PDB file of C-alpha atoms in Angstrom:
ATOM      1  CA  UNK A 272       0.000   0.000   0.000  1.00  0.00           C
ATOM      2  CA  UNK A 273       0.930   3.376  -0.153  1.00  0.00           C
ATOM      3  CA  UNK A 274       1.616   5.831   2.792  1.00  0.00           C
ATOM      4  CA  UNK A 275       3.602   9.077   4.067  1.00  0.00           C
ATOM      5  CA  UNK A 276       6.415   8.305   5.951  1.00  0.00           C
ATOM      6  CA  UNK A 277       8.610  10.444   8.271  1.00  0.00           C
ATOM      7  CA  UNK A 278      11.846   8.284   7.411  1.00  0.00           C
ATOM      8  CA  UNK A 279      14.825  10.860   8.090  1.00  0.00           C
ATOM      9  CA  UNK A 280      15.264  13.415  10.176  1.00  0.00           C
ATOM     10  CA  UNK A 281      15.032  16.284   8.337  1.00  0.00           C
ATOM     11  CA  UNK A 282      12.227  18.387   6.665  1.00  0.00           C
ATOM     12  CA  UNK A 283       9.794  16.723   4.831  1.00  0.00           C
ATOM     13  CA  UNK A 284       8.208  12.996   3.969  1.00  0.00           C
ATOM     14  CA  UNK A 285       8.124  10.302   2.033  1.00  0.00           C
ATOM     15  CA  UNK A 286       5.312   8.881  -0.208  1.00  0.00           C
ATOM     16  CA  UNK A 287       6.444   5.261  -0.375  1.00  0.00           C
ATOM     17  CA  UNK A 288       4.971   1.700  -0.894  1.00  0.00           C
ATOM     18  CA  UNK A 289       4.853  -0.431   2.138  1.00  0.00           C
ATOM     19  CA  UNK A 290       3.315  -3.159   3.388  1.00  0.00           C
ATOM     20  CA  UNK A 291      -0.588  -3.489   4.122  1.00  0.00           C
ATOM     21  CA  UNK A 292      -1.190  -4.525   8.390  1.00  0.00           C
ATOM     22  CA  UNK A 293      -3.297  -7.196   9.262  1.00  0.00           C
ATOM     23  CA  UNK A 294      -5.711  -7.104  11.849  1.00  0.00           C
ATOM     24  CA  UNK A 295      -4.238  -8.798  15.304  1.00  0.00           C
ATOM     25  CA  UNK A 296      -6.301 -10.228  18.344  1.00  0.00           C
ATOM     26  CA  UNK A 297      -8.480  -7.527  19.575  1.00  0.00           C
ATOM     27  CA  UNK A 298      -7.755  -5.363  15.932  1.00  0.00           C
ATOM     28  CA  UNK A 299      -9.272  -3.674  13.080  1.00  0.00           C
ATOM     29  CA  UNK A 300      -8.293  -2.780   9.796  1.00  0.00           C
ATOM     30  CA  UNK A 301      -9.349  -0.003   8.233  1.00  0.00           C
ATOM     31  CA  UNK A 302      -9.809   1.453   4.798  1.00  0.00           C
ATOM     32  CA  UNK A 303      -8.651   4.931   4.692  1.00  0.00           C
ATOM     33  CA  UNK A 304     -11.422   6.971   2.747  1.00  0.00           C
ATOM     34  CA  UNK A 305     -10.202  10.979   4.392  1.00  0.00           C
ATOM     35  CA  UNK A 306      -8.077  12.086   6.336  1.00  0.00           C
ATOM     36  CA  UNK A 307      -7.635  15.832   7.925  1.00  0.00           C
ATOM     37  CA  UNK A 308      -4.202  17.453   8.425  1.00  0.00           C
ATOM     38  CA  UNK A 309      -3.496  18.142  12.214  1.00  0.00           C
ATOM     39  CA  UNK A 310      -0.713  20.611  13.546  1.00  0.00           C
ATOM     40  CA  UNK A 311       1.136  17.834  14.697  1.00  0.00           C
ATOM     41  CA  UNK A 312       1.411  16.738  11.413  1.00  0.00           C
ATOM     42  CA  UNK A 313       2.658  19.802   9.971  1.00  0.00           C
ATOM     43  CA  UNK A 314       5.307  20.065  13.235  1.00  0.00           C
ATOM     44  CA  UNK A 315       6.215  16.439  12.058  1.00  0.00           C
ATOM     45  CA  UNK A 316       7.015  17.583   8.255  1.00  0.00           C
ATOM     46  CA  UNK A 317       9.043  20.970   9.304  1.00  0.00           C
ATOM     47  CA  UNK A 318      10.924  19.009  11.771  1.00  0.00           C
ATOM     48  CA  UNK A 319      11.077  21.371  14.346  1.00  0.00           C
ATOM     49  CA  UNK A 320      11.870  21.545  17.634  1.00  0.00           C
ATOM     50  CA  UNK A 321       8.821  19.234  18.737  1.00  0.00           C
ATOM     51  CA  UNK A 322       9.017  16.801  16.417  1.00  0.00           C
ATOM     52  CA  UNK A 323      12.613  16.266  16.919  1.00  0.00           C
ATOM     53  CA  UNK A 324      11.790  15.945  20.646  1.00  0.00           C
ATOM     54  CA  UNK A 325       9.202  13.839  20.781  1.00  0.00           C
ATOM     55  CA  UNK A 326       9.383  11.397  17.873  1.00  0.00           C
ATOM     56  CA  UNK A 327      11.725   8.715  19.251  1.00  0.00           C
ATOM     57  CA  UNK A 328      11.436   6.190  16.416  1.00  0.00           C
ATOM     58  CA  UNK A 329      11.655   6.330  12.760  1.00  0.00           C
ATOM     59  CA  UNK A 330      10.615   5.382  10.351  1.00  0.00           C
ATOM     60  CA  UNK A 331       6.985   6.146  10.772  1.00  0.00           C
ATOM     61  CA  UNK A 332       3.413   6.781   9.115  1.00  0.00           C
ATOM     62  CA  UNK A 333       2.126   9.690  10.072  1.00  0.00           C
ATOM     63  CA  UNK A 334      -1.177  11.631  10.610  1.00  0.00           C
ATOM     64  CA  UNK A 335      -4.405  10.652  13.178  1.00  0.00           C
ATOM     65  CA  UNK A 336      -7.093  12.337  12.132  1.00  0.00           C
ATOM     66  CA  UNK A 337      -9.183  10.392  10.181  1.00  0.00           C
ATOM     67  CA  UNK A 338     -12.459   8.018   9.320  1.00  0.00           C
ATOM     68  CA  UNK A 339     -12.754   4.837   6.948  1.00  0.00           C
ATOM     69  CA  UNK A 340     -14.402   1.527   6.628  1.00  0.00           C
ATOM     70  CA  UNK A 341     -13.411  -1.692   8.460  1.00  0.00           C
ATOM     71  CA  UNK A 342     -12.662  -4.264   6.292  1.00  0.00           C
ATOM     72  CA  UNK A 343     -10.323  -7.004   7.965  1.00  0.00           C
ATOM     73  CA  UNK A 344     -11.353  -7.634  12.282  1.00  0.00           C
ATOM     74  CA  UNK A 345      -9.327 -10.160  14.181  1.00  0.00           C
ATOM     75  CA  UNK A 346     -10.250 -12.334  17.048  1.00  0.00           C
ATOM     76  CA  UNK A 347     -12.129 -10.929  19.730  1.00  0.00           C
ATOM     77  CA  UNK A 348     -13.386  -7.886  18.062  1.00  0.00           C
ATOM     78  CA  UNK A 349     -17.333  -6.753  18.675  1.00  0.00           C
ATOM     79  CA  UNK A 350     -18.256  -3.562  18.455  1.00  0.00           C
ATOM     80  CA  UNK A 351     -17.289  -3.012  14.901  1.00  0.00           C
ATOM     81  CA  UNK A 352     -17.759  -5.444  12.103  1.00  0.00           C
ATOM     82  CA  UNK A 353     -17.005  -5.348   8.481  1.00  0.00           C
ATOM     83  CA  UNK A 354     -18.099  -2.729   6.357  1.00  0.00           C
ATOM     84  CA  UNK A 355     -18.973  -0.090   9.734  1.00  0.00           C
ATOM     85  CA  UNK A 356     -17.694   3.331   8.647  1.00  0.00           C
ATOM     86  CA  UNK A 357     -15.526   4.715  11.673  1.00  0.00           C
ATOM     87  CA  UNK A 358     -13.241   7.516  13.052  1.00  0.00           C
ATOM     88  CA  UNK A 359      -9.881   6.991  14.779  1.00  0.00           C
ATOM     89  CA  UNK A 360      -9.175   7.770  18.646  1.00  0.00           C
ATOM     90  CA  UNK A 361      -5.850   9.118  18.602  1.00  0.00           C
ATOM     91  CA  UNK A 362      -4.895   7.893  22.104  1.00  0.00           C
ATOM     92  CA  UNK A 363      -4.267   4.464  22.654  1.00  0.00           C
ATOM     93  CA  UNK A 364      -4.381   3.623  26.295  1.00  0.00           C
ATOM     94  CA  UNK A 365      -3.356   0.258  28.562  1.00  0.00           C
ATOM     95  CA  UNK A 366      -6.376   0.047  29.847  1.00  0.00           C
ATOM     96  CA  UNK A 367      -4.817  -1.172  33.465  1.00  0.00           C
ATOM     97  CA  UNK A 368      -2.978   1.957  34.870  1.00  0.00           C
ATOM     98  CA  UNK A 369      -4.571   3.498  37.403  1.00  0.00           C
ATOM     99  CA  UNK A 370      -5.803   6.707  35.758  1.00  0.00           C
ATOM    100  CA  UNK A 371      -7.334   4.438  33.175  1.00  0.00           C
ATOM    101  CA  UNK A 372      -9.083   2.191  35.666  1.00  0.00           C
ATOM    102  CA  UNK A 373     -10.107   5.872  37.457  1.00  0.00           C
ATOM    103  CA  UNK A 374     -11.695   7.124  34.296  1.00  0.00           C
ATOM    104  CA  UNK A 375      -8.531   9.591  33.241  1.00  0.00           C
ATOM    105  CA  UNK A 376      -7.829   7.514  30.074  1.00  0.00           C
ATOM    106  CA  UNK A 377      -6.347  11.069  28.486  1.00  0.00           C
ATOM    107  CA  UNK A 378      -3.550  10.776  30.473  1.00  0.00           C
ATOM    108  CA  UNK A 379      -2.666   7.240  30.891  1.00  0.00           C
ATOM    109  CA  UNK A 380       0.444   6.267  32.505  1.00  0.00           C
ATOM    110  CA  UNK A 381       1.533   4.385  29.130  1.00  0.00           C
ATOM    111  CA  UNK A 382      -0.180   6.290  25.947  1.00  0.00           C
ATOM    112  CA  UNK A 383       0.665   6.072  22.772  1.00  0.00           C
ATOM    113  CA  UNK A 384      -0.156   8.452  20.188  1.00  0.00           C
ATOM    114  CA  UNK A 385      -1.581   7.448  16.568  1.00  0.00           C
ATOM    115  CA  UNK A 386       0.904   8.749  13.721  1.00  0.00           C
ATOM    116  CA  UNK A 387       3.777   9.689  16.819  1.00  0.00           C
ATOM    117  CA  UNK A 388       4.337   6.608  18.355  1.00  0.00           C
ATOM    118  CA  UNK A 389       2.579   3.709  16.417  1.00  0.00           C
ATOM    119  CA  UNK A 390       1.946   4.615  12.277  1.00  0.00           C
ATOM    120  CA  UNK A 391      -0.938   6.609  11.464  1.00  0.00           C
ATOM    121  CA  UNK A 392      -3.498   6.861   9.330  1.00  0.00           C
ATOM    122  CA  UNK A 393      -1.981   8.602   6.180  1.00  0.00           C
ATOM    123  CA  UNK A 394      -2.022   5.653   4.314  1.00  0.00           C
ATOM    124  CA  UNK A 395      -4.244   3.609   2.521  1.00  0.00           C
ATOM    125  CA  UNK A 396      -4.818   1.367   5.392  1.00  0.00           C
ATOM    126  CA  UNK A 397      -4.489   1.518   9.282  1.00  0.00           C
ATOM    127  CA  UNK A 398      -4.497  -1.137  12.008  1.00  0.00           C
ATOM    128  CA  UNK A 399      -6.120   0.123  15.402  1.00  0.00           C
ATOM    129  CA  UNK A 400      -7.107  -1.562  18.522  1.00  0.00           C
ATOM    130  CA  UNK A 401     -10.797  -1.978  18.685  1.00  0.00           C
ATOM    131  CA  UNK A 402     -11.348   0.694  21.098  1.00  0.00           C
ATOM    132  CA  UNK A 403     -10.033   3.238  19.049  1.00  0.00           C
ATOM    133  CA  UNK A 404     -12.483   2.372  15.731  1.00  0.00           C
ATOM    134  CA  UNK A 405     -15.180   4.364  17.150  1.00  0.00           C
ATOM    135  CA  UNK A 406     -18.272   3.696  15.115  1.00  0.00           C
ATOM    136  CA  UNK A 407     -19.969   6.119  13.222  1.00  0.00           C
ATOM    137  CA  UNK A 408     -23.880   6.727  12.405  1.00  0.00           C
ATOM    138  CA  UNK A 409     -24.637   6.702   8.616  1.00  0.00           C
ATOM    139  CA  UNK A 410     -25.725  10.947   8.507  1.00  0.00           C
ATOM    140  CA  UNK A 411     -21.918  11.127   9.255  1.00  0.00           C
ATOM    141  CA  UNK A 412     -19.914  11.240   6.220  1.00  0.00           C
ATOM    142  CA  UNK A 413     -15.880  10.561   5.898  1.00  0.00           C
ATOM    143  CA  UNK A 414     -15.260  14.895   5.869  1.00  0.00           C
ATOM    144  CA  UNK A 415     -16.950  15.133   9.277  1.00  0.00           C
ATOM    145  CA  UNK A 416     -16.037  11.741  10.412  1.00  0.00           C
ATOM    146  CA  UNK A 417     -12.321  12.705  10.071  1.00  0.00           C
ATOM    147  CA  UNK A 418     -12.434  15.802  12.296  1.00  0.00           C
ATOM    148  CA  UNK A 419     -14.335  13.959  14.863  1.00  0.00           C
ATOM    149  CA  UNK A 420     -10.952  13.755  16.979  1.00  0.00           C
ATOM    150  CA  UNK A 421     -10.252  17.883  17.146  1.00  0.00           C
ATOM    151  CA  UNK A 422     -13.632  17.838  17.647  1.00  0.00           C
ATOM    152  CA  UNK A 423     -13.326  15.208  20.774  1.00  0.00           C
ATOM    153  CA  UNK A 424     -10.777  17.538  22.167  1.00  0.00           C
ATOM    154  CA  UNK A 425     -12.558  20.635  22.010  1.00  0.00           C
ATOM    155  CA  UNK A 426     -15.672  18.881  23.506  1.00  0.00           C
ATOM    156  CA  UNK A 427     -14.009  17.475  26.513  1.00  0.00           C
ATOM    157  CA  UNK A 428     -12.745  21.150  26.972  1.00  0.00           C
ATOM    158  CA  UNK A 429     -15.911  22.972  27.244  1.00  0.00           C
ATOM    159  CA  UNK A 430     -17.406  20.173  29.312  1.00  0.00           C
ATOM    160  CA  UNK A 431     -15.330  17.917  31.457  1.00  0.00           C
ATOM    161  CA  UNK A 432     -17.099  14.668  32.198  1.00  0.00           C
ATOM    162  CA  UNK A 433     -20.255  16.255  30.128  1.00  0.00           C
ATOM    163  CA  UNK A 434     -20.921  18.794  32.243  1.00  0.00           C
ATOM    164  CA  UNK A 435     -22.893  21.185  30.330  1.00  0.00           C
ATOM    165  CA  UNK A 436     -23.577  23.832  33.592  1.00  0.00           C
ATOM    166  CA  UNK A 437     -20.096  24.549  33.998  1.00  0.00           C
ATOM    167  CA  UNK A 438     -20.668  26.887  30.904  1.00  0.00           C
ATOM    168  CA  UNK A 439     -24.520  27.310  30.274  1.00  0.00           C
ATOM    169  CA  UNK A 440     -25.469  30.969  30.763  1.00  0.00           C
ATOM    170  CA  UNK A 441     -21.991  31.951  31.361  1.00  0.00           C
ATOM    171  CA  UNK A 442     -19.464  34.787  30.117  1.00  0.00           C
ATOM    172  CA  UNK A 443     -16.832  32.639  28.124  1.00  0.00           C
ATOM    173  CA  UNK A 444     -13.151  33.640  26.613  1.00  0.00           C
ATOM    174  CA  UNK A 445     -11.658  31.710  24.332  1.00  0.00           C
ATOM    175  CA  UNK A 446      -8.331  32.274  23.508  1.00  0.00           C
ATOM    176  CA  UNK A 447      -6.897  31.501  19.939  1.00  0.00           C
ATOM    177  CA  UNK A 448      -9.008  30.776  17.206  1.00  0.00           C
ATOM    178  CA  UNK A 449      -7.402  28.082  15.600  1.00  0.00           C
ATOM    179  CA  UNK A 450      -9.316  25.341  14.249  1.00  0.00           C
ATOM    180  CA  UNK A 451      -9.859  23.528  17.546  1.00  0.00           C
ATOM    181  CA  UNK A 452     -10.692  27.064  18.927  1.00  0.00           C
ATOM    182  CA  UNK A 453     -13.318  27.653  16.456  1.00  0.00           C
ATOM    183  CA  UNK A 454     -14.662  24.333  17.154  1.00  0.00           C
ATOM    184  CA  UNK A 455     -14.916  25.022  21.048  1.00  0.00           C
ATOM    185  CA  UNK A 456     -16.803  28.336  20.226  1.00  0.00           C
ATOM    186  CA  UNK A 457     -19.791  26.625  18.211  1.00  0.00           C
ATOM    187  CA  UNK A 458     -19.829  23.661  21.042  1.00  0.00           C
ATOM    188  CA  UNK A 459     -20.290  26.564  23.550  1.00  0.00           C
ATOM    189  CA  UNK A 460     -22.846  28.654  21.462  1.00  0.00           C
ATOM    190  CA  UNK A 461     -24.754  24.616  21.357  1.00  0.00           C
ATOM    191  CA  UNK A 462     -25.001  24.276  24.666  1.00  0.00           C
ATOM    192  CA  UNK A 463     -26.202  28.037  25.737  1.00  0.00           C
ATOM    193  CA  UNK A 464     -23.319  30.047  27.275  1.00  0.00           C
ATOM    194  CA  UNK A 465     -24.290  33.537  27.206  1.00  0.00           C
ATOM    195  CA  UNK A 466     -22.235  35.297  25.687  1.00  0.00           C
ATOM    196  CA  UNK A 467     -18.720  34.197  23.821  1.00  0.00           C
ATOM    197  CA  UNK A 468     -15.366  36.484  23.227  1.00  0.00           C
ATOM    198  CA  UNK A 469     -12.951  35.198  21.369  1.00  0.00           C
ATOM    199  CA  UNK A 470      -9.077  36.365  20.986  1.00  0.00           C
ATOM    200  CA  UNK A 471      -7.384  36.222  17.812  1.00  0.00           C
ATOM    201  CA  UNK A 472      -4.658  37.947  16.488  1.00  0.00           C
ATOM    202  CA  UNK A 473      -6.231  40.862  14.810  1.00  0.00           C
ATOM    203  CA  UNK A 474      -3.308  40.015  11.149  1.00  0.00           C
ATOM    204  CA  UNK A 475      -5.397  36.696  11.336  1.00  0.00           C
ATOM    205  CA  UNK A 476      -8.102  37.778   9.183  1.00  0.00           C
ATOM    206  CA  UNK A 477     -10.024  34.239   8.062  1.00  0.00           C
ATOM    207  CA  UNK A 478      -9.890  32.844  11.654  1.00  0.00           C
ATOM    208  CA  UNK A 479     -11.832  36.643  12.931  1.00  0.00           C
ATOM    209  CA  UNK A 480     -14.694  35.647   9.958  1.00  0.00           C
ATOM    210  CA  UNK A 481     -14.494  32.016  11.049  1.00  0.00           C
ATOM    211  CA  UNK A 482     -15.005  32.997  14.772  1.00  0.00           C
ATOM    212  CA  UNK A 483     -18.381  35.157  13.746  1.00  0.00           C
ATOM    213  CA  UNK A 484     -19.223  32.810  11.552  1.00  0.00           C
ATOM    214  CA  UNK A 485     -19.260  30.037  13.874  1.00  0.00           C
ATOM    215  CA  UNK A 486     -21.076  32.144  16.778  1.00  0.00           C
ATOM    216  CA  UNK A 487     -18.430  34.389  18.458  1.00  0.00           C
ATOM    217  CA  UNK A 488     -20.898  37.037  20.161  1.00  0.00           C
ATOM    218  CA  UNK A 489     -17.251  39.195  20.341  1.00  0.00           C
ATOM    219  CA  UNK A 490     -13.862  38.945  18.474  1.00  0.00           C
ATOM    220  CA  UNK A 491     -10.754  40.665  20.224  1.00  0.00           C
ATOM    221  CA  UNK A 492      -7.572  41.667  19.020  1.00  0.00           C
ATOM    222  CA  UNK A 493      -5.265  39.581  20.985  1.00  0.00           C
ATOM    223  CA  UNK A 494      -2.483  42.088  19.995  1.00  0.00           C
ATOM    224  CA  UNK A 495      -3.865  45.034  21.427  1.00  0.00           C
ATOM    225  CA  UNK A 496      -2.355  44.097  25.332  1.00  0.00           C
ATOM    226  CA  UNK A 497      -3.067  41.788  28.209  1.00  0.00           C
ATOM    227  CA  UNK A 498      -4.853  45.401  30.001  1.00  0.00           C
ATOM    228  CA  UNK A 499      -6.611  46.580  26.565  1.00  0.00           C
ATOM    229  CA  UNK A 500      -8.348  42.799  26.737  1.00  0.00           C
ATOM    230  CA  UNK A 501      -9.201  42.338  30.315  1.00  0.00           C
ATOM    231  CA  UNK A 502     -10.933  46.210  30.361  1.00  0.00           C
ATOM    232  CA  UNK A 503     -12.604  45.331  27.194  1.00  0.00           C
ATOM    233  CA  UNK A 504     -13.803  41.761  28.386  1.00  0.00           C
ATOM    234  CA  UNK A 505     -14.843  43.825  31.822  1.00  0.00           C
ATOM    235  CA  UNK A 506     -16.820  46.176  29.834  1.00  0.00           C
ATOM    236  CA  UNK A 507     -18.781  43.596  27.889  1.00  0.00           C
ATOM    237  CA  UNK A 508     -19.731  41.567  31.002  1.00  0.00           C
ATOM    238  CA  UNK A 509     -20.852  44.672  33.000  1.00  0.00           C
ATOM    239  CA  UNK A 510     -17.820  44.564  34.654  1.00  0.00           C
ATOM    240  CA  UNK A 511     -17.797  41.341  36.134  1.00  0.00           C
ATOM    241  CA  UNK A 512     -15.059  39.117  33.874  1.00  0.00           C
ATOM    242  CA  UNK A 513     -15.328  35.852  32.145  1.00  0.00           C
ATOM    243  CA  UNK A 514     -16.730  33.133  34.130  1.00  0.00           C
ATOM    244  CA  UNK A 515     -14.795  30.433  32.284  1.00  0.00           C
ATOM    245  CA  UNK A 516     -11.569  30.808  29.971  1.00  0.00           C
ATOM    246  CA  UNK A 517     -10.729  28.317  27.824  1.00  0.00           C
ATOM    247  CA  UNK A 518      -7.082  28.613  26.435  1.00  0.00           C
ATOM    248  CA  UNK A 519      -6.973  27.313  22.583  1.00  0.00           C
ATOM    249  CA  UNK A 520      -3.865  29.113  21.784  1.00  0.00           C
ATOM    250  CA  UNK A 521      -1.192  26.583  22.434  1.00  0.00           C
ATOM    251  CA  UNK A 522       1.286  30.130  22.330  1.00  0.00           C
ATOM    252  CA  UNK A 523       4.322  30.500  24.400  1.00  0.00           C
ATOM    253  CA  UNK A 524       4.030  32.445  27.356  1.00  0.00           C
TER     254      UNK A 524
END
């Protein structure tokens, strides 16, 4: 089959023929029919700092965000079954560590990450465990059913454990209006907060019309000063403040 691969260390990748996985004990294989382009990704083809960091083994398929068809399951499997459209889980998790058995899964003790760790999805096939296949409903098509992981993140942001009153009826910030930012913003517009400000750098000119297009009751130039922000967000919250900030930046402090 044919995939990207991160082979040297050094700017750029590789489109090269490899072999096709098979599905293990406990397995899927999937059919790769889109995949989305993460940050990560683009970190791992500049080779900067990060990905020189953090990627300990090469070579290695790249890319996580994605959704295809199972068409191979091995022993075990049965939640999925051949021919069931679904989106990857980027985090693949013991399942035994404490924080998993606790319900903390995000930050088990032994993660690996899809396309850093283990190869990814930009190829023409993936093998995942079965917990990471997560099925998907027929309305969902392969373009939304490959951002359904930034999506997942931004969810679990604005509500923790599904708690939609930690943000209902409430002044919220969101800073950085990135795609996972913009994503946050419509979640919170969904689920009633009162009244949304986002912070954007003002030379960012598609992400300000994405923000109001997406719901953003108020879009701030993040350039104009940590006072200039905080006395504007004062003055649209009759002086009171955000109730909730949710930082979508990922900027250096």
């Amino acid at each position: 089959m044919h995939a990207v691969v991160k082979r040297y260390r050094r700017p750029g990748a590789e489109l090269e023929e490899v072999a096709k996985p098979t599905a293990g004990k406990g397995e899927v294989l999937v059919e790769t029919r889109m995949t989305s382009i993460c940050g990560t990704d683009v970190h791992i083809w500049d080779w900067n700092h990060w990905a020189q960091t953090r990627l300990k083994k090469l070579p290695i398929i790249f890319g996580h965000e994605m959704c295809g068809e199972v068409v191979e399951v091995g022993k075990g499997v049965k939640s999925v079954k051949v021919g069931d459209m679904v989106s990857a889980e980027t985090h693949i998790v013991d399942g035994t560590c404490y924080q998993c058995r606790t319900g903390r899964m995000h930050i088990c003790r032994d993660m690996k990450i899809l396309g850093v760790d283990t190869d990814g999805v930009f190829a023409e096939y993936v093998k995942l465990p079965e917990m990471n296949a997560r099925k998907l409903p027929p309305k969902v098509g392969p373009r939304l059913g490959s951002l359904l992981e930034p999506l997942g993140n931004a969810t679990f942001t604005v509500m923790p454990n599904d708690c939609i009153s930690d943000v209902k009826g409430k002044n919220v910030v969101v800073t950085g209006a990135g795609p996972i930012g913009l994503m946050a913003v419509a979640i919170l517009k969904s689920v009633g907060a009162k009244q949304v400000i986002v912070s954007e750098l003002g030379s960012e000119k598609v992400r300000f019309s994405l923000a109001k297009k997406v719901g953003a009751d108020m879009i701030l130039d993040a350039g104009m000063g940590t006072e200039a922000l905080v006395k504007s967000v004062k003055e649209a919250t009759d002086g009171n403040g955000a109730d909730v900030c949710l930082e979508m930046s990922g900027a250096a402090v």
